[in-house]
PDB file of C-alpha atoms in Angstrom:
ATOM      1  CA  MET A   1    -187.868-153.153   1.270  1.00 73.00           C
ATOM      2  CA  ASN A   2    -191.260-154.419   0.078  1.00 73.00           C
ATOM      3  CA  GLY A   3    -192.751-154.628   3.565  1.00 77.00           C
ATOM      4  CA  ALA A   4    -192.656-151.885   6.168  1.00 79.00           C
ATOM      5  CA  GLY A   5    -189.901-149.994   4.316  1.00 82.00           C
ATOM      6  CA  HIS A   6    -191.689-149.992   0.966  1.00 86.00           C
ATOM      7  CA  ARG A   7    -193.125-146.492   1.312  1.00 87.00           C
ATOM      8  CA  LEU A   8    -189.753-144.897   2.129  1.00 91.00           C
ATOM      9  CA  THR A   9    -187.847-146.868  -0.516  1.00 93.00           C
ATOM     10  CA  LEU A  10    -190.521-146.110  -3.102  1.00 94.00           C
ATOM     11  CA  GLY A  11    -190.433-142.420  -2.175  1.00 92.00           C
ATOM     12  CA  VAL A  12    -186.664-142.209  -2.609  1.00 95.00           C
ATOM     13  CA  PHE A  13    -186.841-144.108  -5.893  1.00 96.00           C
ATOM     14  CA  MET A  14    -189.635-141.872  -7.218  1.00 94.00           C
ATOM     15  CA  PHE A  15    -187.637-138.761  -6.241  1.00 95.00           C
ATOM     16  CA  ILE A  16    -184.673-140.022  -8.294  1.00 94.00           C
ATOM     17  CA  VAL A  17    -186.972-140.827 -11.233  1.00 94.00           C
ATOM     18  CA  LEU A  18    -188.649-137.407 -11.082  1.00 94.00           C
ATOM     19  CA  ALA A  19    -185.323-135.572 -10.849  1.00 92.00           C
ATOM     20  CA  HIS A  20    -184.028-137.419 -13.906  1.00 92.00           C
ATOM     21  CA  TRP A  21    -187.239-136.813 -15.851  1.00 90.00           C
ATOM     22  CA  ALA A  22    -187.106-133.107 -14.892  1.00 92.00           C
ATOM     23  CA  GLU A  23    -183.595-132.916 -16.383  1.00 92.00           C
ATOM     24  CA  HIS A  24    -184.981-134.249 -19.680  1.00 92.00           C
ATOM     25  CA  LEU A  25    -187.869-131.760 -19.557  1.00 94.00           C
ATOM     26  CA  VAL A  26    -185.492-128.848 -18.926  1.00 95.00           C
ATOM     27  CA  GLN A  27    -183.266-129.974 -21.788  1.00 94.00           C
ATOM     28  CA  ALA A  28    -186.296-130.150 -24.111  1.00 95.00           C
ATOM     29  CA  ALA A  29    -187.436-126.678 -22.965  1.00 96.00           C
ATOM     30  CA  GLN A  30    -183.953-125.310 -23.611  1.00 96.00           C
ATOM     31  CA  ILE A  31    -184.185-126.548 -27.206  1.00 96.00           C
ATOM     32  CA  TRP A  32    -187.848-125.899 -28.044  1.00 96.00           C
ATOM     33  CA  ALA A  33    -188.795-122.914 -25.860  1.00 97.00           C
ATOM     34  CA  PHE A  34    -185.477-121.076 -25.515  1.00 97.00           C
ATOM     35  CA  ASN A  35    -184.018-121.998 -28.928  1.00 97.00           C
ATOM     36  CA  GLN A  36    -180.675-123.092 -27.511  1.00 95.00           C
ATOM     37  CA  PRO A  37    -178.512-125.099 -29.902  1.00 95.00           C
ATOM     38  CA  ARG A  38    -178.650-128.794 -28.989  1.00 92.00           C
ATOM     39  CA  PRO A  39    -175.000-128.968 -27.825  1.00 90.00           C
ATOM     40  CA  GLN A  40    -175.696-126.186 -25.298  1.00 92.00           C
ATOM     41  CA  ALA A  41    -179.009-127.685 -24.094  1.00 92.00           C
ATOM     42  CA  ARG A  42    -177.658-129.732 -21.201  1.00 92.00           C
ATOM     43  CA  GLY A  43    -180.438-129.593 -18.614  1.00 91.00           C
ATOM     44  CA  VAL A  44    -179.773-128.111 -15.170  1.00 91.00           C
ATOM     45  CA  LEU A  45    -176.878-130.229 -13.879  1.00 91.00           C
ATOM     46  CA  GLY A  46    -175.278-130.334 -17.322  1.00 90.00           C
ATOM     47  CA  GLN A  47    -174.866-126.557 -17.263  1.00 90.00           C
ATOM     48  CA  PHE A  48    -172.526-126.925 -14.281  1.00 91.00           C
ATOM     49  CA  TYR A  49    -171.087-130.334 -15.185  1.00 90.00           C
ATOM     50  CA  PRO A  50    -171.155-130.596 -19.019  1.00 89.00           C
ATOM     51  CA  TRP A  51    -169.504-134.028 -18.993  1.00 88.00           C
ATOM     52  CA  LEU A  52    -172.716-135.463 -17.481  1.00 86.00           C
ATOM     53  CA  VAL A  53    -174.566-135.053 -20.768  1.00 86.00           C
ATOM     54  CA  SER A  54    -171.965-136.924 -22.804  1.00 86.00           C
ATOM     55  CA  SER A  55    -171.159-139.669 -20.287  1.00 92.00           C
ATOM     56  CA  GLU A  56    -172.613-142.892 -21.675  1.00 94.00           C
ATOM     57  CA  LEU A  57    -171.465-144.686 -18.519  1.00 93.00           C
ATOM     58  CA  LEU A  58    -173.522-142.336 -16.347  1.00 92.00           C
ATOM     59  CA  HIS A  59    -176.602-142.725 -18.567  1.00 92.00           C
ATOM     60  CA  TYR A  60    -176.233-146.501 -18.578  1.00 95.00           C
ATOM     61  CA  GLY A  61    -175.782-146.438 -14.803  1.00 93.00           C
ATOM     62  CA  TYR A  62    -179.080-144.583 -14.440  1.00 94.00           C
ATOM     63  CA  ALA A  63    -180.797-147.067 -16.797  1.00 95.00           C
ATOM     64  CA  ILE A  64    -179.527-149.930 -14.599  1.00 97.00           C
ATOM     65  CA  VAL A  65    -180.621-148.170 -11.385  1.00 96.00           C
ATOM     66  CA  MET A  66    -184.079-147.770 -12.920  1.00 96.00           C
ATOM     67  CA  LEU A  67    -184.208-151.397 -14.006  1.00 97.00           C
ATOM     68  CA  ILE A  68    -183.041-152.693 -10.618  1.00 97.00           C
ATOM     69  CA  GLY A  69    -185.395-150.345  -8.746  1.00 97.00           C
ATOM     70  CA  LEU A  70    -188.412-151.349 -10.824  1.00 98.00           C
ATOM     71  CA  PHE A  71    -187.554-155.030 -10.371  1.00 97.00           C
ATOM     72  CA  ALA A  72    -186.709-154.829  -6.658  1.00 95.00           C
ATOM     73  CA  LEU A  73    -189.839-152.847  -5.726  1.00 95.00           C
ATOM     74  CA  ARG A  74    -192.181-154.959  -7.876  1.00 95.00           C
ATOM     75  CA  ASP A  75    -192.995-157.483  -5.140  1.00 92.00           C
ATOM     76  CA  GLY A  76    -194.536-154.676  -3.094  1.00 92.00           C
ATOM     77  CA  PHE A  77    -197.243-154.212  -5.723  1.00 95.00           C
ATOM     78  CA  VAL A  78    -200.308-156.411  -6.192  1.00 95.00           C
ATOM     79  CA  GLY A  79    -203.248-156.572  -8.591  1.00 96.00           C
ATOM     80  CA  ARG A  80    -203.735-153.621 -10.911  1.00 97.00           C
ATOM     81  CA  ALA A  81    -200.738-151.785  -9.461  1.00 97.00           C
ATOM     82  CA  ARG A  82    -198.422-154.715 -10.184  1.00 97.00           C
ATOM     83  CA  THR A  83    -199.663-154.925 -13.775  1.00 98.00           C
ATOM     84  CA  TRP A  84    -198.838-151.267 -14.415  1.00 98.00           C
ATOM     85  CA  TRP A  85    -195.501-151.489 -12.569  1.00 98.00           C
ATOM     86  CA  THR A  86    -194.602-154.493 -14.751  1.00 98.00           C
ATOM     87  CA  VAL A  87    -195.423-152.465 -17.874  1.00 98.00           C
ATOM     88  CA  ALA A  88    -192.947-149.807 -16.701  1.00 98.00           C
ATOM     89  CA  LEU A  89    -190.369-152.540 -16.007  1.00 98.00           C
ATOM     90  CA  ALA A  90    -190.748-154.010 -19.510  1.00 98.00           C
ATOM     91  CA  ILE A  91    -190.373-150.624 -21.185  1.00 98.00           C
ATOM     92  CA  GLN A  92    -187.365-149.808 -19.011  1.00 97.00           C
ATOM     93  CA  PHE A  93    -185.781-153.114 -20.002  1.00 98.00           C
ATOM     94  CA  TRP A  94    -185.807-151.963 -23.648  1.00 96.00           C
ATOM     95  CA  HIS A  95    -184.584-148.480 -22.643  1.00 96.00           C
ATOM     96  CA  HIS A  96    -181.718-150.206 -20.810  1.00 96.00           C
ATOM     97  CA  ILE A  97    -180.841-152.188 -23.975  1.00 96.00           C
ATOM     98  CA  GLU A  98    -180.643-148.937 -25.941  1.00 96.00           C
ATOM     99  CA  HIS A  99    -178.270-147.466 -23.328  1.00 96.00           C
ATOM    100  CA  LEU A 100    -176.193-150.650 -23.312  1.00 97.00           C
ATOM    101  CA  LEU A 101    -175.739-150.294 -27.077  1.00 96.00           C
ATOM    102  CA  LEU A 102    -174.697-146.663 -26.599  1.00 96.00           C
ATOM    103  CA  LEU A 103    -172.214-147.608 -23.872  1.00 97.00           C
ATOM    104  CA  ILE A 104    -170.656-150.406 -25.943  1.00 97.00           C
ATOM    105  CA  GLN A 105    -170.252-148.044 -28.893  1.00 97.00           C
ATOM    106  CA  ALA A 106    -168.712-145.343 -26.710  1.00 96.00           C
ATOM    107  CA  GLN A 107    -166.198-147.846 -25.319  1.00 96.00           C
ATOM    108  CA  THR A 108    -165.305-149.498 -28.650  1.00 97.00           C
ATOM    109  CA  HIS A 109    -165.678-146.499 -30.987  1.00 96.00           C
ATOM    110  CA  ASN A 110    -167.588-148.742 -33.389  1.00 96.00           C
ATOM    111  CA  TYR A 111    -170.818-146.881 -34.117  1.00 96.00           C
ATOM    112  CA  LEU A 112    -174.060-148.286 -35.505  1.00 93.00           C
ATOM    113  CA  PHE A 113    -175.372-147.232 -38.910  1.00 90.00           C
ATOM    114  CA  GLY A 114    -172.053-145.594 -39.839  1.00 91.00           C
ATOM    115  CA  ALA A 115    -172.771-142.746 -37.412  1.00 93.00           C
ATOM    116  CA  ALA A 116    -170.045-140.431 -36.113  1.00 94.00           C
ATOM    117  CA  VAL A 117    -171.222-140.843 -32.493  1.00 93.00           C
ATOM    118  CA  PRO A 118    -172.855-143.590 -30.416  1.00 95.00           C
ATOM    119  CA  THR A 119    -176.350-144.127 -31.805  1.00 94.00           C
ATOM    120  CA  SER A 120    -179.178-146.239 -30.407  1.00 94.00           C
ATOM    121  CA  ILE A 121    -181.516-148.225 -32.644  1.00 93.00           C
ATOM    122  CA  LEU A 122    -184.480-145.868 -32.452  1.00 94.00           C
ATOM    123  CA  GLN A 123    -182.156-142.863 -32.480  1.00 92.00           C
ATOM    124  CA  TYR A 124    -181.622-143.710 -36.128  1.00 89.00           C
ATOM    125  CA  PHE A 125    -185.224-142.522 -36.635  1.00 93.00           C
ATOM    126  CA  TYR A 126    -185.652-139.915 -33.869  1.00 94.00           C
ATOM    127  CA  PRO A 127    -183.368-137.236 -32.384  1.00 93.00           C
ATOM    128  CA  ARG A 128    -181.721-138.327 -29.142  1.00 92.00           C
ATOM    129  CA  VAL A 129    -183.168-135.634 -26.851  1.00 92.00           C
ATOM    130  CA  GLU A 130    -186.735-136.301 -27.975  1.00 94.00           C
ATOM    131  CA  LEU A 131    -186.250-140.068 -27.941  1.00 95.00           C
ATOM    132  CA  HIS A 132    -184.959-140.194 -24.385  1.00 92.00           C
ATOM    133  CA  LEU A 133    -187.595-137.757 -23.166  1.00 94.00           C
ATOM    134  CA  PHE A 134    -190.138-140.105 -24.758  1.00 96.00           C
ATOM    135  CA  TYR A 135    -188.540-143.184 -23.165  1.00 95.00           C
ATOM    136  CA  ASN A 136    -188.480-141.609 -19.717  1.00 94.00           C
ATOM    137  CA  THR A 137    -192.091-140.470 -20.129  1.00 95.00           C
ATOM    138  CA  ILE A 138    -193.433-143.856 -21.226  1.00 97.00           C
ATOM    139  CA  VAL A 139    -191.684-145.485 -18.265  1.00 97.00           C
ATOM    140  CA  PHE A 140    -192.885-142.803 -15.847  1.00 96.00           C
ATOM    141  CA  VAL A 141    -196.582-142.812 -16.845  1.00 97.00           C
ATOM    142  CA  PRO A 142    -197.255-146.487 -15.980  1.00 98.00           C
ATOM    143  CA  MET A 143    -195.280-145.971 -12.754  1.00 97.00           C
ATOM    144  CA  VAL A 144    -197.681-143.160 -11.791  1.00 97.00           C
ATOM    145  CA  VAL A 145    -200.703-145.321 -12.656  1.00 98.00           C
ATOM    146  CA  ALA A 146    -199.195-148.146 -10.573  1.00 97.00           C
ATOM    147  CA  MET A 147    -198.646-145.778  -7.664  1.00 95.00           C
ATOM    148  CA  TYR A 148    -202.239-144.570  -7.895  1.00 95.00           C
ATOM    149  CA  PHE A 149    -203.596-148.129  -7.715  1.00 96.00           C
ATOM    150  CA  HIS A 150    -201.027-149.065  -5.073  1.00 94.00           C
ATOM    151  CA  LEU A 151    -202.142-146.268  -2.770  1.00 92.00           C
ATOM    152  CA  ARG A 152    -205.835-146.901  -3.476  1.00 93.00           C
ATOM    153  CA  PRO A 153    -206.172-150.692  -3.555  1.00 93.00           C
ATOM    154  CA  LYS A 154    -209.458-152.519  -3.799  1.00 92.00           C
ATOM    155  CA  ASP A 155    -210.297-154.550  -0.694  1.00 90.00           C
ATOM    156  CA  ALA A 156    -209.127-157.800  -2.330  1.00 92.00           C
ATOM    157  CA  GLU A 157    -205.821-156.166  -3.307  1.00 93.00           C
ATOM    158  CA  ARG A 158    -205.382-154.612   0.145  1.00 89.00           C
ATOM    159  CA  GLU A 159    -205.520-158.061   1.759  1.00 89.00           C
ATOM    160  CA  LEU A 160    -202.682-159.255  -0.511  1.00 89.00           C
ATOM    161  CA  THR A 161    -200.496-156.201   0.129  1.00 87.00           C
ATOM    162  CA  VAL A 162    -197.590-156.699   2.538  1.00 84.00           C
ATOM    163  CA  CYS A 163    -196.436-153.085   2.656  1.00 84.00           C
ATOM    164  CA  THR A 164    -197.943-150.248   4.687  1.00 80.00           C
ATOM    165  CA  CYS A 165    -198.167-147.653   1.890  1.00 83.00           C
ATOM    166  CA  ALA A 166    -201.995-147.506   1.696  1.00 76.00           C
ATOM    167  CA  ARG A 167    -202.858-148.183   5.339  1.00 67.00           C
ATOM    168  CA  GLU A 168    -203.259-144.513   6.275  1.00 56.00           C
ATOM    169  CA  LEU A 169    -205.566-143.849   3.327  1.00 54.00           C
ATOM    170  CA  VAL A 170    -209.339-144.288   3.456  1.00 49.00           C
ATOM    171  CA  ARG A 171    -210.548-147.539   1.908  1.00 50.00           C
ATOM    172  CA  VAL A 172    -211.753-147.148  -1.677  1.00 46.00           C
TER     173      VAL A 172
END
């Protein structure tokens, strides 16, 4: 996965990440640009499958997939790219904790802060749609920076790289 198959695995993983982030962007646009009430702003898939938006198990599952993907693909990165990928991993770890808290509350019906619904720690201060758009953005940005450095390694980094992702590109 971090050798010859790194490029394909990374491409599939990035597609999943982008699709998820796009759902958050559509949901935000539905609220802010199209003035839909929050309960009706469900992204693209949520319009056809409304249960997706309220499924804490599904959201936690995605948080775990992200965490596992970031961890599993990390060994394919070196130097500057690895630093940025690790930043994304650390942020996603916290995002995963927030989703774990939401899942536990949904299963036990014991909600934090006396809320009527599952509530994450930072959700106490920020609305859920904006918070999770923010989380997904601050995980995605260092991933993009890592990808940039991964595909354009310095000569010293290129010699340490075991994958073939940057081999077709001109040396920087």
